Amino acid sequence: MTVICAFGMQWGDEGKGRIVDLLAANTGVVVRFQGGANAGHTVLVGDEKYVLHMLPSGVIQSSTVNVVAGGVVIDPWVLMDEVDDLARRGISLDDRLKVSDRAHVVLPYHRLMDQAMEKLRGAAAIGTTSRGIGPTYGDKTTRDGLRVADLLALRDSRDSRPSRDRLLGNVVARNEILERAGLDTLDPQTVLEDAQEVAERIRPYVTDTTEWLLDAWEAGRDILLEGAQGHGLDLDHGTYPFVTSSNTGPSAVGSGTGLPPKAIDHVLGIVKAYTTRVGAGPFPTRDEEAAGRYLADKGREFGATTGRPRQCGWFDGVLARRAVRSQGVDAVALLKLDVLSGLEQLQLGTAYELDGCRIDAPPALADDWARCRPVYSAYDGWAAEIGDVRRFEDLPAEARTYVRALQDVLGVPIEIISVGAERACVIETARGVPVSA
Ligand code: IMP
């Protein structure tokens, strides 16, 4: 029995979907524990491309049961459209999907509120995905939210009053803010009826996932916990306020699933061989010159959820090392090493310089973080394409040197190296990259 938590250590888009799909081949249960439809996890199998926003990336492996746990904010329309889309493509989730009755629900006013709040922030806008994530977590925290159990209760004439009244009251209150932001308002009755309708679609999958997961864990089943976004976007550890509204790593597993924190046996941190970011906020190792454009182009760096171009730059060792240490990372999966082929020289950020002082940890203020200048170590690049390489020792010497340097900066073994988007394009190094090879 093993419980693995795989999570992103940068600003999202590390390739979590690809790694979770890979690991899910040997795992019975795959769980999303935070975030929502702001995630865009891509899985490529042959010619088939799956972009998943709400469903765990384990769904493509037919042997898995997939759980959307209580820490996720669920957009029921997106979720059910994904379920229907997979069914059309021959992937049935009938007995393989469990949706938490405790998870909070993203309703139409949350998406509009996301837009309104961004508009009202003006120049300080976060650049959210407009998926209603912040407003839904906000309602959860102020105790105005509706959970999946509330959604199912909307039709029930005996028990539905509190859920229904809260929904209708929320629409009226949010309309005032929407109006102030110059956005369309919503008709409370229409919101209610749409919610009642989608509730019937989601109902067959809803259960007490905490109880289900506790039973699975106690029965010794293998469980894979799939993080969304990344450590730089973590509500507490990231570049606040330019962050998402949840904790993105293993520290969120206890509250997000109902499993005890000690259930996690192995923490796998996921990084790209370089760094990208979408939305506003600090990015010290960003490269706006030719190298950044090369990475964007070759890495096809466009957001899977919004289609926005991602800013690109060099590997940020300060951010990744902090994630390793504070989230208890045991090993790392390194993705998109193949994208670096063809660059003459690589830079690796090992520290920051702020106001003339060298610092090894991120500062608290986003404004200071944005003023940090990276301290780089330079490495020779390599010309050869490496998509067909399956053993570490067959990589070009320069690639081996660069990966070893990354491992040194991270301080934990790099166990998986991805050299292409396809399932097979992987180098596995059971105990990490050898120090000399
Ligand atoms: P929100 O999560 O939609 O509120 O967006 C807050 C910030 O997180 C914005 O900068 C988004 O671009 C970023 N973000 C949210 N989800 C993802 C993701 O899955 N990948 C990359 N960036 C994300």
Tab-separated table of C-alpha atoms and ligand atoms in Angstrom:
chain	number	residue	atom	x	y	z
A	1	MET	CA	0.000	0.000	0.000
A	2	THR	CA	1.331	3.453	-0.887
A	3	VAL	CA	-0.179	6.893	-0.694
A	4	ILE	CA	1.616	9.318	-3.010
A	5	CYS	CA	1.013	13.048	-3.216
A	6	ALA	CA	2.123	14.606	-6.515
A	7	PHE	CA	2.064	18.391	-6.651
A	8	GLY	CA	3.488	21.340	-8.587
A	9	MET	CA	6.475	23.254	-7.201
A	10	GLN	CA	6.435	26.247	-9.583
A	11	TRP	CA	3.611	28.534	-10.773
A	12	GLY	CA	1.468	25.699	-12.135
A	13	ASP	CA	1.602	24.094	-15.585
A	14	GLU	CA	4.472	21.802	-14.576
A	15	GLY	CA	2.883	18.817	-16.330
A	16	LYS	CA	1.062	17.270	-13.396
A	17	GLY	CA	-1.559	15.643	-15.625
A	18	ARG	CA	1.108	13.775	-17.538
A	19	ILE	CA	2.811	12.459	-14.380
A	20	VAL	CA	-0.441	11.526	-12.650
A	21	ASP	CA	-1.564	9.619	-15.744
A	22	LEU	CA	1.747	7.758	-15.691
A	23	LEU	CA	1.603	6.895	-11.995
A	24	ALA	CA	-2.106	6.062	-12.181
A	25	ALA	CA	-1.253	2.931	-14.175
A	26	ASN	CA	-0.115	1.412	-10.859
A	27	THR	CA	-2.611	3.104	-8.559
A	28	GLY	CA	-6.186	2.138	-7.772
A	29	VAL	CA	-7.440	5.495	-6.578
A	30	VAL	CA	-6.680	9.014	-7.851
A	31	VAL	CA	-7.851	12.043	-5.870
A	32	ARG	CA	-8.133	15.791	-6.542
A	33	PHE	CA	-8.036	17.566	-3.181
A	34	GLN	CA	-8.032	21.333	-3.934
A	35	GLY	CA	-8.481	23.918	-6.676
A	36	GLY	CA	-11.168	23.697	-9.301
A	37	ALA	CA	-11.740	24.261	-12.991
A	38	ASN	CA	-8.853	26.754	-13.006
A	39	ALA	CA	-6.634	23.689	-13.480
A	40	GLY	CA	-5.948	22.391	-16.966
A	41	HIS	CA	-4.273	19.001	-16.795
A	42	THR	CA	-3.273	17.576	-20.154
A	43	VAL	CA	-2.870	13.868	-20.900
A	44	LEU	CA	-1.708	12.674	-24.315
A	45	VAL	CA	-2.303	9.040	-25.298
A	46	GLY	CA	-1.334	8.303	-28.897
A	47	ASP	CA	-3.242	10.808	-31.016
A	48	GLU	CA	-5.809	11.437	-28.304
A	49	LYS	CA	-5.422	14.578	-26.212
A	50	TYR	CA	-7.413	14.990	-23.006
A	51	VAL	CA	-7.521	18.326	-21.187
A	52	LEU	CA	-9.067	17.872	-17.762
A	53	HIS	CA	-10.190	20.769	-15.580
A	54	MET	CA	-12.314	19.121	-12.908
A	55	LEU	CA	-11.681	15.391	-13.192
A	56	PRO	CA	-8.572	13.753	-11.736
A	57	SER	CA	-5.997	12.896	-14.390
A	58	GLY	CA	-6.319	9.218	-13.451
A	59	VAL	CA	-9.588	8.884	-15.374
A	60	ILE	CA	-7.863	7.881	-18.605
A	61	GLN	CA	-6.418	4.746	-16.955
A	62	SER	CA	-9.400	2.391	-16.979
A	63	SER	CA	-8.455	0.596	-13.745
A	64	THR	CA	-8.759	3.672	-11.531
A	65	VAL	CA	-11.448	5.033	-9.254
A	66	ASN	CA	-11.335	8.840	-9.286
A	67	VAL	CA	-12.317	11.040	-6.382
A	68	VAL	CA	-13.125	14.744	-6.413
A	69	ALA	CA	-12.710	15.385	-2.710
A	70	GLY	CA	-14.133	17.986	-0.354
A	71	GLY	CA	-11.310	20.520	-0.707
A	72	VAL	CA	-12.080	21.066	-4.393
A	73	VAL	CA	-14.443	23.807	-5.524
A	74	ILE	CA	-16.637	22.008	-8.015
A	75	ASP	CA	-18.096	23.605	-11.106
A	76	PRO	CA	-20.809	21.008	-11.702
A	77	TRP	CA	-21.394	22.075	-15.311
A	78	VAL	CA	-17.730	21.726	-16.234
A	79	LEU	CA	-17.484	18.442	-14.338
A	80	MET	CA	-20.499	16.881	-16.029
A	81	ASP	CA	-19.474	18.134	-19.471
A	82	GLU	CA	-16.121	16.391	-18.959
A	83	VAL	CA	-17.864	13.188	-17.869
A	84	ASP	CA	-20.116	13.319	-20.960
A	85	ASP	CA	-17.203	14.126	-23.260
A	86	LEU	CA	-15.215	11.147	-21.988
A	87	ALA	CA	-18.271	8.890	-22.394
A	88	ARG	CA	-18.522	9.980	-26.041
A	89	ARG	CA	-14.849	9.055	-26.426
A	90	GLY	CA	-15.473	5.581	-24.993
A	91	ILE	CA	-14.322	6.212	-21.402
A	92	SER	CA	-17.045	5.392	-18.924
A	93	LEU	CA	-16.882	6.740	-15.378
A	94	ASP	CA	-20.098	5.086	-14.173
A	95	ASP	CA	-18.532	3.197	-11.247
A	96	ARG	CA	-15.251	5.101	-11.287
A	97	LEU	CA	-16.143	8.590	-10.112
A	98	LYS	CA	-16.842	9.713	-6.552
A	99	VAL	CA	-17.766	13.341	-5.883
A	100	SER	CA	-17.701	14.734	-2.362
A	101	ASP	CA	-20.962	15.839	-0.804
A	102	ARG	CA	-18.908	18.376	1.218
A	103	ALA	CA	-17.159	20.122	-1.680
A	104	HIS	CA	-18.218	23.699	-2.343
A	105	VAL	CA	-20.007	24.492	-5.584
A	106	VAL	CA	-19.036	27.132	-8.128
A	107	LEU	CA	-22.271	28.844	-9.212
A	108	PRO	CA	-22.814	31.309	-12.072
A	109	TYR	CA	-22.514	34.302	-9.736
A	110	HIS	CA	-19.049	33.150	-8.636
A	111	ARG	CA	-17.745	33.301	-12.185
A	112	LEU	CA	-19.245	36.765	-12.670
A	113	MET	CA	-17.932	37.923	-9.301
A	114	ASP	CA	-14.450	36.769	-10.340
A	115	GLN	CA	-14.679	39.078	-13.369
A	116	ALA	CA	-16.171	41.926	-11.327
A	117	MET	CA	-13.461	41.758	-8.667
A	118	GLU	CA	-10.726	41.712	-11.286
A	119	LYS	CA	-12.297	44.740	-12.943
A	120	LEU	CA	-12.518	46.585	-9.629
A	121	ARG	CA	-8.847	45.787	-8.883
A	122	GLY	CA	-7.844	47.737	-11.989
A	123	ALA	CA	-4.072	47.845	-12.437
A	124	ALA	CA	-3.648	45.487	-9.466
A	125	ALA	CA	-5.635	42.702	-11.182
A	126	ILE	CA	-4.369	39.181	-10.433
A	127	GLY	CA	-5.046	37.802	-13.888
A	128	THR	CA	-7.278	35.000	-12.611
A	129	THR	CA	-8.653	32.275	-14.841
A	130	SER	CA	-12.206	33.735	-14.410
A	131	ARG	CA	-13.442	30.353	-13.230
A	132	GLY	CA	-14.951	31.706	-10.008
A	133	ILE	CA	-12.313	30.118	-7.793
A	134	GLY	CA	-11.600	33.034	-5.438
A	135	PRO	CA	-15.266	33.979	-4.861
A	136	THR	CA	-16.218	30.344	-4.168
A	137	TYR	CA	-13.435	29.797	-1.631
A	138	GLY	CA	-14.326	33.236	-0.253
A	139	ASP	CA	-17.955	32.183	0.317
A	140	LYS	CA	-16.712	28.973	1.913
A	141	THR	CA	-14.616	30.949	4.382
A	142	THR	CA	-17.319	33.506	5.198
A	143	ARG	CA	-19.783	30.610	5.481
A	144	ASP	CA	-22.065	31.787	2.696
A	145	GLY	CA	-21.217	28.954	0.309
A	146	LEU	CA	-23.260	26.049	-0.989
A	147	ARG	CA	-21.829	22.571	-0.881
A	148	VAL	CA	-22.697	19.669	-3.145
A	149	ALA	CA	-25.080	18.398	-0.465
A	150	ASP	CA	-26.874	21.772	-0.630
A	151	LEU	CA	-27.103	21.485	-4.395
A	152	LEU	CA	-28.813	18.114	-4.069
A	153	ALA	CA	-31.179	19.522	-1.419
A	154	LEU	CA	-32.450	22.360	-3.635
A	155	ARG	CA	-35.298	20.242	-4.998
A	156	ASP	CA	-36.259	18.619	-1.718
A	157	SER	CA	-39.363	20.433	-0.530
A	158	ARG	CA	-38.983	19.245	3.088
A	159	ASP	CA	-35.326	19.938	3.780
A	160	SER	CA	-34.377	22.445	1.155
A	161	ARG	CA	-35.231	25.752	2.786
A	162	PRO	CA	-31.825	26.718	4.219
A	163	SER	CA	-29.917	25.771	1.049
A	164	ARG	CA	-32.430	27.397	-1.255
A	165	ASP	CA	-32.681	30.583	0.818
A	166	ARG	CA	-28.894	30.889	0.952
A	167	LEU	CA	-28.657	30.505	-2.833
A	168	LEU	CA	-31.366	33.082	-3.543
A	169	GLY	CA	-29.966	35.499	-0.943
A	170	ASN	CA	-26.494	35.185	-2.423
A	171	VAL	CA	-27.697	36.039	-5.921
A	172	VAL	CA	-29.469	39.168	-4.690
A	173	ALA	CA	-26.414	40.309	-2.689
A	174	ARG	CA	-23.928	39.569	-5.492
A	175	ASN	CA	-26.117	41.402	-8.025
A	176	GLU	CA	-25.396	44.661	-6.193
A	177	ILE	CA	-21.656	44.232	-6.714
A	178	LEU	CA	-22.064	43.066	-10.305
A	179	GLU	CA	-24.077	46.169	-11.044
A	180	ARG	CA	-21.381	48.364	-9.497
A	181	ALA	CA	-18.795	46.726	-11.752
A	182	GLY	CA	-21.013	47.323	-14.777
A	183	LEU	CA	-21.646	43.640	-15.390
A	184	ASP	CA	-24.903	41.833	-16.135
A	185	THR	CA	-26.897	40.764	-13.107
A	186	LEU	CA	-28.537	37.362	-12.646
A	187	ASP	CA	-32.134	36.323	-12.189
A	188	PRO	CA	-32.280	34.425	-8.861
A	189	GLN	CA	-34.988	32.028	-10.048
A	190	THR	CA	-33.040	31.110	-13.192
A	191	VAL	CA	-29.898	30.438	-11.128
A	192	LEU	CA	-31.962	28.207	-8.836
A	193	GLU	CA	-33.528	26.255	-11.689
A	194	ASP	CA	-30.192	25.762	-13.477
A	195	ALA	CA	-28.651	24.550	-10.219
A	196	GLN	CA	-31.541	22.144	-9.647
A	197	GLU	CA	-31.044	20.771	-13.138
A	198	VAL	CA	-27.315	20.185	-12.856
A	199	ALA	CA	-27.831	18.640	-9.410
A	200	GLU	CA	-29.668	15.742	-11.048
A	201	ARG	CA	-26.765	15.145	-13.442
A	202	ILE	CA	-24.188	15.013	-10.680
A	203	ARG	CA	-26.320	13.143	-8.106
A	204	PRO	CA	-25.340	9.570	-9.114
A	205	TYR	CA	-21.676	10.284	-8.355
A	206	VAL	CA	-22.072	12.044	-5.020
A	207	THR	CA	-20.996	10.355	-1.826
A	208	ASP	CA	-19.228	10.925	1.477
A	209	THR	CA	-15.753	10.719	-0.058
A	210	THR	CA	-14.062	11.114	3.321
A	211	GLU	CA	-15.612	7.864	4.523
A	212	TRP	CA	-14.914	6.203	1.172
A	213	LEU	CA	-11.249	7.282	1.204
A	214	LEU	CA	-10.748	6.300	4.832
A	215	ASP	CA	-12.101	2.820	4.017
A	216	ALA	CA	-9.826	2.604	0.950
A	217	TRP	CA	-6.796	3.694	2.971
A	218	GLU	CA	-7.557	1.345	5.854
A	219	ALA	CA	-8.007	-1.485	3.337
A	220	GLY	CA	-4.488	-0.804	2.082
A	221	ARG	CA	-5.341	0.471	-1.400
A	222	ASP	CA	-2.801	2.518	-3.323
A	223	ILE	CA	-3.880	6.157	-3.491
A	224	LEU	CA	-2.517	8.971	-5.644
A	225	LEU	CA	-3.270	12.518	-4.531
A	226	GLU	CA	-3.115	15.006	-7.406
A	227	GLY	CA	-2.345	18.637	-6.617
A	228	ALA	CA	-3.408	21.482	-8.903
A	229	GLN	CA	-1.607	24.824	-9.560
A	230	GLY	CA	1.768	25.036	-7.802
A	231	HIS	CA	3.723	26.181	-4.766
A	232	GLY	CA	4.316	29.697	-6.162
A	233	LEU	CA	0.510	30.076	-6.414
A	234	ASP	CA	-0.170	28.634	-2.959
A	235	LEU	CA	-2.431	30.903	-0.908
A	236	ASP	CA	0.004	30.938	2.019
A	237	HIS	CA	3.377	30.194	0.468
A	238	GLY	CA	3.147	31.849	-2.932
A	239	THR	CA	3.508	35.348	-4.333
A	240	TYR	CA	0.503	36.743	-2.404
A	241	PRO	CA	-1.793	38.363	-3.539
A	242	PHE	CA	-0.856	36.973	-6.976
A	243	VAL	CA	-1.863	33.468	-5.990
A	244	THR	CA	-4.816	31.133	-6.222
A	245	SER	CA	-7.252	30.717	-3.334
A	246	SER	CA	-6.180	27.329	-1.997
A	247	ASN	CA	-3.162	25.539	-0.608
A	248	THR	CA	-1.692	23.572	-3.463
A	249	GLY	CA	0.507	20.893	-1.937
A	250	PRO	CA	0.546	18.040	0.572
A	251	SER	CA	-0.232	20.468	3.398
A	252	ALA	CA	-3.779	20.673	1.970
A	253	VAL	CA	-4.352	16.925	1.820
A	254	GLY	CA	-5.711	16.498	5.357
A	255	SER	CA	-8.388	19.177	5.105
A	256	GLY	CA	-9.026	18.516	1.423
A	257	THR	CA	-9.653	14.768	1.650
A	258	GLY	CA	-10.421	13.870	5.249
A	259	LEU	CA	-7.482	11.452	5.279
A	260	PRO	CA	-5.111	12.031	8.180
A	261	PRO	CA	-1.961	13.945	7.146
A	262	LYS	CA	0.147	10.973	8.227
A	263	ALA	CA	-1.491	8.890	5.484
A	264	ILE	CA	0.965	10.280	2.917
A	265	ASP	CA	3.905	7.908	2.362
A	266	HIS	CA	5.669	9.652	-0.489
A	267	VAL	CA	5.680	13.247	-1.703
A	268	LEU	CA	6.578	13.749	-5.345
A	269	GLY	CA	7.322	17.334	-6.371
A	270	ILE	CA	6.840	18.163	-10.040
A	271	VAL	CA	8.874	20.769	-11.910
A	272	LYS	CA	9.564	21.761	-15.473
A	273	ALA	CA	13.224	22.059	-16.483
A	274	TYR	CA	12.550	25.788	-16.816
A	275	THR	CA	9.869	28.082	-15.369
A	276	THR	CA	6.608	29.508	-16.690
A	277	ARG	CA	3.884	31.688	-15.294
A	278	VAL	CA	0.444	32.924	-16.446
A	279	GLY	CA	-1.306	35.881	-14.899
A	280	ALA	CA	0.282	38.760	-13.016
A	281	GLY	CA	2.887	38.562	-10.260
A	282	PRO	CA	6.628	38.285	-9.604
A	283	PHE	CA	8.785	36.102	-11.829
A	284	PRO	CA	12.468	36.902	-11.196
A	285	THR	CA	13.915	34.375	-13.647
A	286	ARG	CA	11.672	35.449	-16.536
A	287	ASP	CA	13.558	35.838	-19.816
A	288	GLU	CA	12.007	38.292	-22.231
A	289	GLU	CA	14.718	37.809	-24.846
A	290	ALA	CA	15.353	35.103	-27.417
A	291	ALA	CA	15.692	32.242	-24.918
A	292	GLY	CA	12.295	32.990	-23.362
A	293	ARG	CA	10.697	33.090	-26.797
A	294	TYR	CA	12.423	29.805	-27.710
A	295	LEU	CA	11.017	28.095	-24.598
A	296	ALA	CA	7.522	29.481	-25.245
A	297	ASP	CA	7.596	28.312	-28.824
A	298	LYS	CA	9.195	24.919	-28.448
A	299	GLY	CA	7.384	24.150	-25.178
A	300	ARG	CA	4.038	25.280	-26.675
A	301	GLU	CA	3.501	27.369	-23.577
A	302	PHE	CA	-0.135	28.386	-23.751
A	303	GLY	CA	-2.541	28.006	-20.820
A	304	ALA	CA	-4.619	24.808	-21.046
A	305	THR	CA	-7.569	26.551	-19.374
A	306	THR	CA	-7.479	30.075	-20.784
A	307	GLY	CA	-5.258	29.746	-23.878
A	308	ARG	CA	-3.203	32.703	-22.608
A	309	PRO	CA	0.502	32.722	-23.560
A	310	ARG	CA	2.687	31.781	-20.601
A	311	GLN	CA	5.676	33.935	-19.672
A	312	CYS	CA	8.836	31.833	-19.779
A	313	GLY	CA	12.226	31.882	-18.098
A	314	TRP	CA	14.932	29.909	-16.371
A	315	PHE	CA	14.613	27.422	-13.542
A	316	ASP	CA	14.033	29.207	-10.231
A	317	GLY	CA	15.904	27.230	-7.575
A	318	VAL	CA	14.778	29.507	-4.736
A	319	LEU	CA	11.091	28.794	-5.314
A	320	ALA	CA	11.570	25.062	-5.954
A	321	ARG	CA	13.891	24.519	-2.987
A	322	ARG	CA	11.433	26.251	-0.684
A	323	ALA	CA	8.678	23.915	-1.950
A	324	VAL	CA	10.895	20.874	-1.358
A	325	ARG	CA	11.647	21.876	2.205
A	326	SER	CA	8.255	23.145	3.331
A	327	GLN	CA	6.183	20.383	1.714
A	328	GLY	CA	8.465	17.495	2.698
A	329	VAL	CA	9.284	16.440	-0.849
A	330	ASP	CA	10.877	12.989	-1.096
A	331	ALA	CA	11.641	12.989	-4.817
A	332	VAL	CA	11.127	15.076	-7.922
A	333	ALA	CA	9.706	14.502	-11.401
A	334	LEU	CA	11.443	16.728	-13.954
A	335	LEU	CA	9.453	17.547	-17.071
A	336	LYS	CA	10.083	18.974	-20.521
A	337	LEU	CA	13.846	18.493	-20.451
A	338	ASP	CA	13.566	17.953	-24.228
A	339	VAL	CA	12.419	21.568	-24.690
A	340	LEU	CA	15.913	22.771	-23.718
A	341	SER	CA	17.587	20.981	-26.660
A	342	GLY	CA	18.963	23.547	-29.086
A	343	LEU	CA	19.757	26.313	-26.580
A	344	GLU	CA	23.439	27.219	-26.540
A	345	GLN	CA	23.594	28.151	-22.910
A	346	LEU	CA	21.314	27.510	-19.936
A	347	GLN	CA	20.928	29.567	-16.783
A	348	LEU	CA	19.955	28.073	-13.466
A	349	GLY	CA	18.727	30.420	-10.726
A	350	THR	CA	20.314	29.403	-7.430
A	351	ALA	CA	19.606	32.449	-5.220
A	352	TYR	CA	18.163	35.973	-5.369
A	353	GLU	CA	19.768	39.324	-4.837
A	354	LEU	CA	17.578	41.960	-3.175
A	355	ASP	CA	18.819	45.487	-2.435
A	356	GLY	CA	22.411	44.334	-2.784
A	357	CYS	CA	22.027	41.347	-0.419
A	358	ARG	CA	22.014	37.710	-1.444
A	359	ILE	CA	18.945	35.807	-0.180
A	360	ASP	CA	18.176	32.102	-0.400
A	361	ALA	CA	14.480	32.258	0.544
A	362	PRO	CA	11.574	34.148	-1.030
A	363	PRO	CA	10.638	37.494	0.568
A	364	ALA	CA	7.155	38.018	2.054
A	365	LEU	CA	6.077	41.001	-0.059
A	366	ALA	CA	5.221	40.365	-3.695
A	367	ASP	CA	6.683	43.763	-4.455
A	368	ASP	CA	10.054	42.712	-2.985
A	369	TRP	CA	9.844	39.331	-4.736
A	370	ALA	CA	9.348	41.199	-8.012
A	371	ARG	CA	12.477	43.295	-7.345
A	372	CYS	CA	14.663	40.225	-6.734
A	373	ARG	CA	17.410	39.668	-9.279
A	374	PRO	CA	18.289	36.037	-9.863
A	375	VAL	CA	21.795	34.757	-9.144
A	376	TYR	CA	22.530	32.407	-12.022
A	377	SER	CA	24.918	29.556	-12.693
A	378	ALA	CA	25.496	29.041	-16.411
A	379	TYR	CA	25.601	25.633	-18.114
A	380	ASP	CA	26.416	24.572	-21.662
A	381	GLY	CA	23.397	23.561	-23.692
A	382	TRP	CA	23.154	20.641	-26.116
A	383	ALA	CA	21.956	20.415	-29.702
A	384	ALA	CA	20.631	16.860	-29.970
A	385	GLU	CA	16.905	16.127	-29.639
A	386	ILE	CA	16.402	13.712	-26.723
A	387	GLY	CA	12.790	12.534	-27.142
A	388	ASP	CA	13.921	8.960	-27.845
A	389	VAL	CA	16.296	8.660	-24.884
A	390	ARG	CA	15.124	6.216	-22.201
A	391	ARG	CA	18.229	5.875	-19.997
A	392	PHE	CA	19.905	8.692	-18.093
A	393	GLU	CA	23.367	7.653	-19.275
A	394	ASP	CA	22.245	8.056	-22.906
A	395	LEU	CA	21.501	11.768	-22.493
A	396	PRO	CA	24.081	14.212	-23.898
A	397	ALA	CA	26.802	14.953	-21.319
A	398	GLU	CA	25.635	18.593	-21.036
A	399	ALA	CA	22.070	17.469	-20.261
A	400	ARG	CA	23.343	15.123	-17.559
A	401	THR	CA	25.393	17.919	-16.022
A	402	TYR	CA	22.393	20.269	-16.028
A	403	VAL	CA	20.077	17.672	-14.450
A	404	ARG	CA	22.655	16.876	-11.777
A	405	ALA	CA	22.934	20.590	-11.013
A	406	LEU	CA	19.153	20.796	-10.648
A	407	GLN	CA	19.198	17.830	-8.295
A	408	ASP	CA	21.890	19.546	-6.203
A	409	VAL	CA	19.820	22.721	-5.971
A	410	LEU	CA	16.679	20.779	-5.033
A	411	GLY	CA	18.456	18.595	-2.498
A	412	VAL	CA	16.312	15.506	-3.206
A	413	PRO	CA	16.520	12.787	-5.884
A	414	ILE	CA	15.132	13.373	-9.372
A	415	GLU	CA	13.314	10.068	-9.969
A	416	ILE	CA	11.469	10.710	-13.201
A	417	ILE	CA	12.614	12.708	-16.234
A	418	SER	CA	10.130	13.372	-19.005
A	419	VAL	CA	11.526	13.969	-22.492
A	420	GLY	CA	8.276	14.233	-24.454
A	421	ALA	CA	4.521	14.553	-24.104
A	422	GLU	CA	3.780	10.893	-24.913
A	423	ARG	CA	3.320	8.334	-22.117
A	424	ALA	CA	6.447	6.418	-23.177
A	425	CYS	CA	8.830	9.405	-23.259
A	426	VAL	CA	10.244	8.883	-19.797
A	427	ILE	CA	13.576	8.170	-18.114
A	428	GLU	CA	13.181	6.557	-14.687
A	429	THR	CA	16.042	6.742	-12.237
A	430	ALA	CA	14.939	4.587	-9.296
A	431	ARG	CA	17.041	6.319	-6.660
A	432	GLY	CA	17.616	9.653	-8.372
A	433	VAL	CA	20.085	10.863	-10.898
A	434	PRO	CA	23.529	9.310	-10.346
A	435	VAL	CA	26.089	11.821	-9.119
A	436	SER	CA	28.464	10.848	-11.920
A	437	ALA	CA	27.349	9.094	-15.093
B	1	IMP	P1	-7.452	31.739	-10.025
B	1	IMP	O1	-6.973	30.454	-9.434
B	1	IMP	O2	-8.305	31.550	-11.245
B	1	IMP	O3	-8.078	32.628	-9.005
B	1	IMP	O4	-6.162	32.553	-10.556
B	1	IMP	C1	-5.174	33.064	-9.674
B	1	IMP	C2	-3.787	32.951	-10.316
B	1	IMP	O5	-3.434	31.586	-10.432
B	1	IMP	C3	-3.702	33.513	-11.729
B	1	IMP	O6	-2.404	34.040	-11.904
B	1	IMP	C4	-3.859	32.302	-12.617
B	1	IMP	O7	-3.259	32.469	-13.878
B	1	IMP	C5	-3.134	31.270	-11.790
B	1	IMP	N1	-3.595	29.898	-12.014
B	1	IMP	C6	-4.706	29.307	-11.517
B	1	IMP	N2	-4.774	28.029	-11.893
B	1	IMP	C7	-3.679	27.786	-12.628
B	1	IMP	C8	-3.184	26.618	-13.278
B	1	IMP	O8	-3.756	25.524	-13.236
B	1	IMP	N3	-2.011	26.776	-13.946
B	1	IMP	C9	-1.328	27.951	-13.964
B	1	IMP	N4	-1.751	29.059	-13.376
B	1	IMP	C10	-2.924	28.971	-12.708
